[in-house]
Tab-separated table of C-alpha atoms in Angstrom:
chain	number	residue	atom	x	y	z
A	5	MET	CA	-0.508	-0.385	0.024
A	6	ASN	CA	2.521	2.690	0.613
A	7	GLY	CA	5.926	0.533	0.484
A	8	ILE	CA	6.955	-0.213	4.196
A	9	SER	CA	7.655	-3.887	4.869
A	10	SER	CA	10.428	-3.402	7.807
A	11	PRO	CA	9.094	-3.955	11.387
A	12	GLN	CA	11.152	-1.000	12.294
A	13	ASP	CA	10.024	1.104	9.727
A	14	ARG	CA	6.041	0.638	10.632
A	15	LEU	CA	6.726	1.087	14.164
A	16	SER	CA	8.552	4.474	13.372
A	17	ARG	CA	5.105	5.402	11.395
A	18	LEU	CA	3.618	5.165	15.131
A	19	SER	CA	4.655	8.827	16.379
A	20	GLY	CA	2.942	11.811	16.902
A	21	PRO	CA	-1.118	11.393	16.875
A	22	LEU	CA	-0.198	7.746	17.005
A	23	ALA	CA	2.250	7.452	19.688
A	24	PRO	CA	-0.401	6.018	22.391
A	25	ILE	CA	-0.956	2.936	19.712
A	26	ARG	CA	3.450	2.672	19.537
A	27	ASP	CA	3.135	2.402	23.261
A	28	LYS	CA	0.776	-0.706	23.178
A	29	LEU	CA	4.188	-2.331	21.570
A	30	SER	CA	7.258	-3.849	23.072
A	31	ASP	CA	9.896	-4.879	21.195
A	32	GLY	CA	13.422	-5.093	23.102
A	33	PRO	CA	14.424	-5.722	26.553
A	34	GLU	CA	11.357	-5.929	28.953
A	35	ILE	CA	11.623	-5.449	32.543
A	36	ARG	CA	8.105	-5.517	33.358
A	37	ARG	CA	6.053	-8.934	33.999
A	38	VAL	CA	5.623	-11.029	30.451
A	39	GLU	CA	3.088	-13.445	29.999
A	40	PRO	CA	2.738	-15.718	26.983
A	41	SER	CA	-0.590	-14.894	25.526
A	42	ALA	CA	-1.456	-18.806	25.075
A	43	GLN	CA	-1.573	-18.755	29.212
A	44	VAL	CA	-4.787	-17.005	28.924
A	45	LEU	CA	-6.003	-20.607	27.463
A	46	GLU	CA	-4.681	-22.647	30.007
A	47	ALA	CA	-7.603	-22.758	33.333
A	48	ASP	CA	-4.932	-22.361	35.750
A	49	ALA	CA	-2.556	-19.641	34.857
A	50	PHE	CA	-5.630	-17.903	33.964
A	51	ALA	CA	-7.083	-18.006	37.310
A	52	CYS	CA	-3.589	-16.922	38.866
A	53	LEU	CA	-3.720	-13.511	36.520
A	54	MET	CA	-7.369	-13.095	37.460
A	55	GLN	CA	-6.507	-13.379	41.387
A	56	SER	CA	-3.786	-10.322	40.808
A	57	TYR	CA	-6.205	-8.707	38.828
A	58	ALA	CA	-8.986	-8.326	41.664
A	59	ARG	CA	-6.557	-7.072	43.961
A	60	ARG	CA	-6.435	-4.078	42.404
A	61	PHE	CA	-10.258	-3.820	42.918
A	62	GLY	CA	-10.520	-5.728	46.491
A	63	VAL	CA	-12.816	-7.903	44.461
A	64	LYS	CA	-12.909	-11.508	43.825
A	65	PRO	CA	-12.610	-13.071	40.680
A	66	ASP	CA	-16.026	-13.260	38.647
A	67	GLY	CA	-17.392	-12.842	35.489
A	68	TYR	CA	-17.394	-9.140	35.500
A	69	LEU	CA	-14.132	-8.595	36.188
A	70	VAL	CA	-12.916	-11.214	33.293
A	71	SER	CA	-14.968	-9.317	30.857
A	72	LEU	CA	-13.165	-6.087	32.104
A	73	TRP	CA	-10.137	-7.507	31.773
A	74	SER	CA	-10.674	-8.804	28.198
A	75	GLN	CA	-11.422	-5.628	27.058
A	76	LYS	CA	-7.355	-3.912	28.214
A	77	TYR	CA	-6.573	-7.139	26.450
A	78	LEU	CA	-8.058	-6.681	23.401
A	79	ALA	CA	-7.431	-3.323	23.233
A	80	THR	CA	-3.587	-4.424	23.516
A	81	VAL	CA	-3.495	-6.895	20.906
A	82	ILE	CA	-6.123	-5.182	18.510
A	83	ILE	CA	-4.821	-1.757	18.055
A	84	PRO	CA	-1.438	-2.312	17.466
A	85	VAL	CA	-1.708	-5.428	15.074
A	86	MET	CA	-4.282	-3.396	13.012
A	87	ALA	CA	-2.261	-0.240	12.910
A	88	LEU	CA	0.756	-2.044	11.948
A	89	SER	CA	-1.002	-3.916	9.398
A	90	LEU	CA	-2.577	-1.318	7.501
A	91	ILE	CA	0.568	0.840	7.472
A	92	GLY	CA	2.776	-1.694	5.811
A	93	GLY	CA	-0.056	-2.847	3.664
A	94	LYS	CA	0.778	-6.489	4.952
A	95	ALA	CA	-1.078	-8.572	7.860
A	96	VAL	CA	1.009	-8.981	10.866
A	97	HIS	CA	1.065	-12.484	12.137
A	98	ALA	CA	-0.093	-12.337	15.952
A	99	ASP	CA	-0.863	-16.033	16.648
A	100	ILE	CA	-1.694	-16.507	20.072
A	101	GLU	CA	0.711	-19.193	20.594
A	102	ASN	CA	3.734	-17.246	19.151
A	103	THR	CA	2.667	-13.817	20.664
A	104	ALA	CA	3.429	-12.645	24.689
A	105	ILE	CA	1.762	-10.002	26.854
A	106	VAL	CA	3.278	-7.299	29.031
A	107	VAL	CA	1.068	-6.590	32.291
A	108	ASP	CA	1.694	-4.399	34.915
A	109	ASP	CA	1.827	-5.549	38.786
A	110	ASP	CA	-1.849	-6.198	39.232
A	111	GLY	CA	-1.778	-8.562	35.928
A	112	GLU	CA	-3.202	-6.194	33.357
A	113	PRO	CA	-2.302	-5.835	30.146
A	114	VAL	CA	-0.651	-3.488	29.189
A	115	ALA	CA	1.269	-4.066	26.037
A	116	LEU	CA	2.369	-7.085	23.474
A	117	ARG	CA	5.039	-8.454	22.068
A	118	LEU	CA	5.225	-9.682	18.304
A	119	PRO	CA	6.936	-12.724	16.629
A	120	THR	CA	9.576	-11.020	14.321
A	121	ALA	CA	8.001	-12.164	10.757
A	122	PHE	CA	4.811	-10.450	9.030
A	123	THR	CA	2.832	-12.847	6.721
A	124	THR	CA	2.217	-12.408	3.328
A	125	GLU	CA	-1.413	-12.006	3.125
A	126	GLU	CA	-2.612	-8.292	2.146
A	127	ALA	CA	-3.919	-5.664	4.664
A	128	ASP	CA	-7.469	-6.560	3.717
A	129	GLN	CA	-7.085	-10.084	5.660
A	130	ALA	CA	-5.526	-8.704	8.723
A	131	ALA	CA	-8.808	-8.771	10.613
A	132	SER	CA	-9.749	-12.570	9.771
A	133	LEU	CA	-6.130	-13.943	10.007
A	134	LEU	CA	-6.260	-12.004	13.789
A	135	VAL	CA	-9.837	-13.409	14.293
A	136	SER	CA	-9.064	-17.167	12.961
A	137	THR	CA	-4.924	-17.093	14.862
A	138	HIS	CA	-5.823	-15.375	17.967
A	139	LEU	CA	-9.038	-13.711	18.567
A	140	THR	CA	-10.965	-17.355	18.432
A	141	PRO	CA	-8.961	-19.722	20.723
A	142	LEU	CA	-8.973	-16.346	23.019
A	143	VAL	CA	-12.919	-15.843	23.103
A	144	ASP	CA	-13.559	-19.805	23.561
A	145	ALA	CA	-10.832	-19.849	26.829
A	146	LEU	CA	-12.862	-16.411	28.405
A	147	ALA	CA	-16.255	-17.928	27.781
A	148	ARG	CA	-15.233	-21.370	28.868
A	149	GLN	CA	-13.336	-19.807	32.410
A	150	SER	CA	-15.883	-17.391	33.049
A	151	GLY	CA	-19.067	-18.708	32.428
A	152	LEU	CA	-20.054	-16.062	30.224
A	153	SER	CA	-21.284	-16.090	26.845
A	154	ARG	CA	-18.755	-15.939	23.611
A	155	LYS	CA	-21.387	-12.579	22.441
A	156	VAL	CA	-20.205	-10.477	25.518
A	157	PHE	CA	-16.055	-11.212	24.498
A	158	TRP	CA	-16.713	-11.048	20.590
A	159	GLY	CA	-18.540	-7.724	20.888
A	160	ASN	CA	-15.493	-6.245	23.036
A	161	ALA	CA	-13.116	-7.601	20.043
A	162	ALA	CA	-15.794	-5.877	17.128
A	163	HIS	CA	-15.608	-2.607	18.849
A	164	TYR	CA	-12.066	-2.366	19.113
A	165	LEU	CA	-11.335	-3.612	15.228
A	166	GLU	CA	-14.315	-1.000	14.373
A	167	TRP	CA	-12.581	1.412	16.561
A	168	ILE	CA	-8.904	1.214	14.687
A	169	VAL	CA	-10.438	1.777	11.316
A	170	ARG	CA	-12.521	4.284	12.008
A	171	GLN	CA	-9.539	6.337	13.897
A	172	LEU	CA	-6.423	5.679	12.040
A	173	PRO	CA	-7.293	8.061	8.978
A	174	GLY	CA	-8.399	10.972	11.120
A	175	LYS	CA	-4.942	10.268	13.426
A	176	ASN	CA	-3.425	10.457	9.594
A	177	PRO	CA	-5.105	11.488	6.784
A	178	ALA	CA	-2.265	10.182	4.574
A	179	PHE	CA	-3.286	6.712	5.464
A	180	ASN	CA	-5.387	5.358	2.208
A	181	LEU	CA	-7.286	2.438	3.976
A	182	PRO	CA	-8.772	-0.395	2.847
A	183	ALA	CA	-11.807	-2.026	5.251
A	184	PRO	CA	-10.528	-5.253	6.648
A	185	THR	CA	-13.174	-5.149	9.281
A	186	THR	CA	-15.913	-5.629	7.045
A	187	ASP	CA	-15.410	-8.897	6.667
A	188	ALA	CA	-14.395	-9.722	10.522
A	189	ILE	CA	-17.282	-7.855	11.671
A	190	ARG	CA	-19.801	-9.306	9.209
A	191	TYR	CA	-18.302	-12.626	10.477
A	192	PHE	CA	-19.749	-12.062	14.026
A	193	GLU	CA	-23.057	-11.288	12.701
A	194	GLU	CA	-23.094	-14.722	10.463
A	195	ASP	CA	-22.318	-16.540	13.567
A	196	GLY	CA	-25.305	-15.024	15.403
A	197	LEU	CA	-23.449	-12.054	17.038
A	198	ARG	CA	-24.952	-8.869	17.325
A	199	VAL	CA	-22.721	-6.406	18.159
A	200	ARG	CA	-23.951	-2.747	19.600
A	201	ARG	CA	-21.713	0.316	17.911
A	202	ARG	CA	-20.418	2.530	20.397
A	203	LYS	CA	-18.219	5.459	20.768
A	204	SER	CA	-14.818	5.109	22.801
A	205	ALA	CA	-11.350	6.492	22.517
A	206	VAL	CA	-8.258	4.076	23.415
C-alpha cells in the first residue's frame, strides 16, 4: 500500500498522534512482567492472573472482572496489530501461540510482544487472520473460564476492530485504508453475534 515492509519502518510511523498505539508494543528488552498469550488458554494460569487483577479492586474474580480484563487485553492486541498491518500494507502475524503480553503488577495487559515476521497476506486480510489465529481461541477460553457468553467477548473485540479502522485515518489522513474489519464484523453477525456500535477512545 505504501511500500513499508520492515517492522522497524512500521514502528517508526507510529509517532505523533499515533504514539499511544506505539506504546502498546514492546519490542526490546523488557523489565516488566511478560506472559505468553497462550497462558490465557490455560485455566490454572489464567486463574492466577485474575487473582492478581482482582486484588486491584479488592474483589473476588468473577465474570464481570473477566469481561473488564478482556477489554484491556483486546485493546492491547487488536489496536497495534491492525495499525501495523494497515501502515505496511501486509497483515501482521499475531498467532496466540507466538505472541506475549506485558502486564503490570496487577496483571492488567499494557503492551503486546509480536513475532518478528510478518505474513504475506494483504492488509485487508488482517482482521480475518487475527480472528482465526488469536481471537477465536481467546474468546472460547474466556467464555469457558468465566461462564459468560461468547457474545460478550466478541462484542468487545468487534468494538476495537471497528474503532481502529475509523480512528486511524483521522490521526493520519495520509493513510488510504482498506476496510479490513468489514468481513470480520460480518463474521460475527453470521455467527449470530450482533454487536451494538459504540463510540470510544483508547
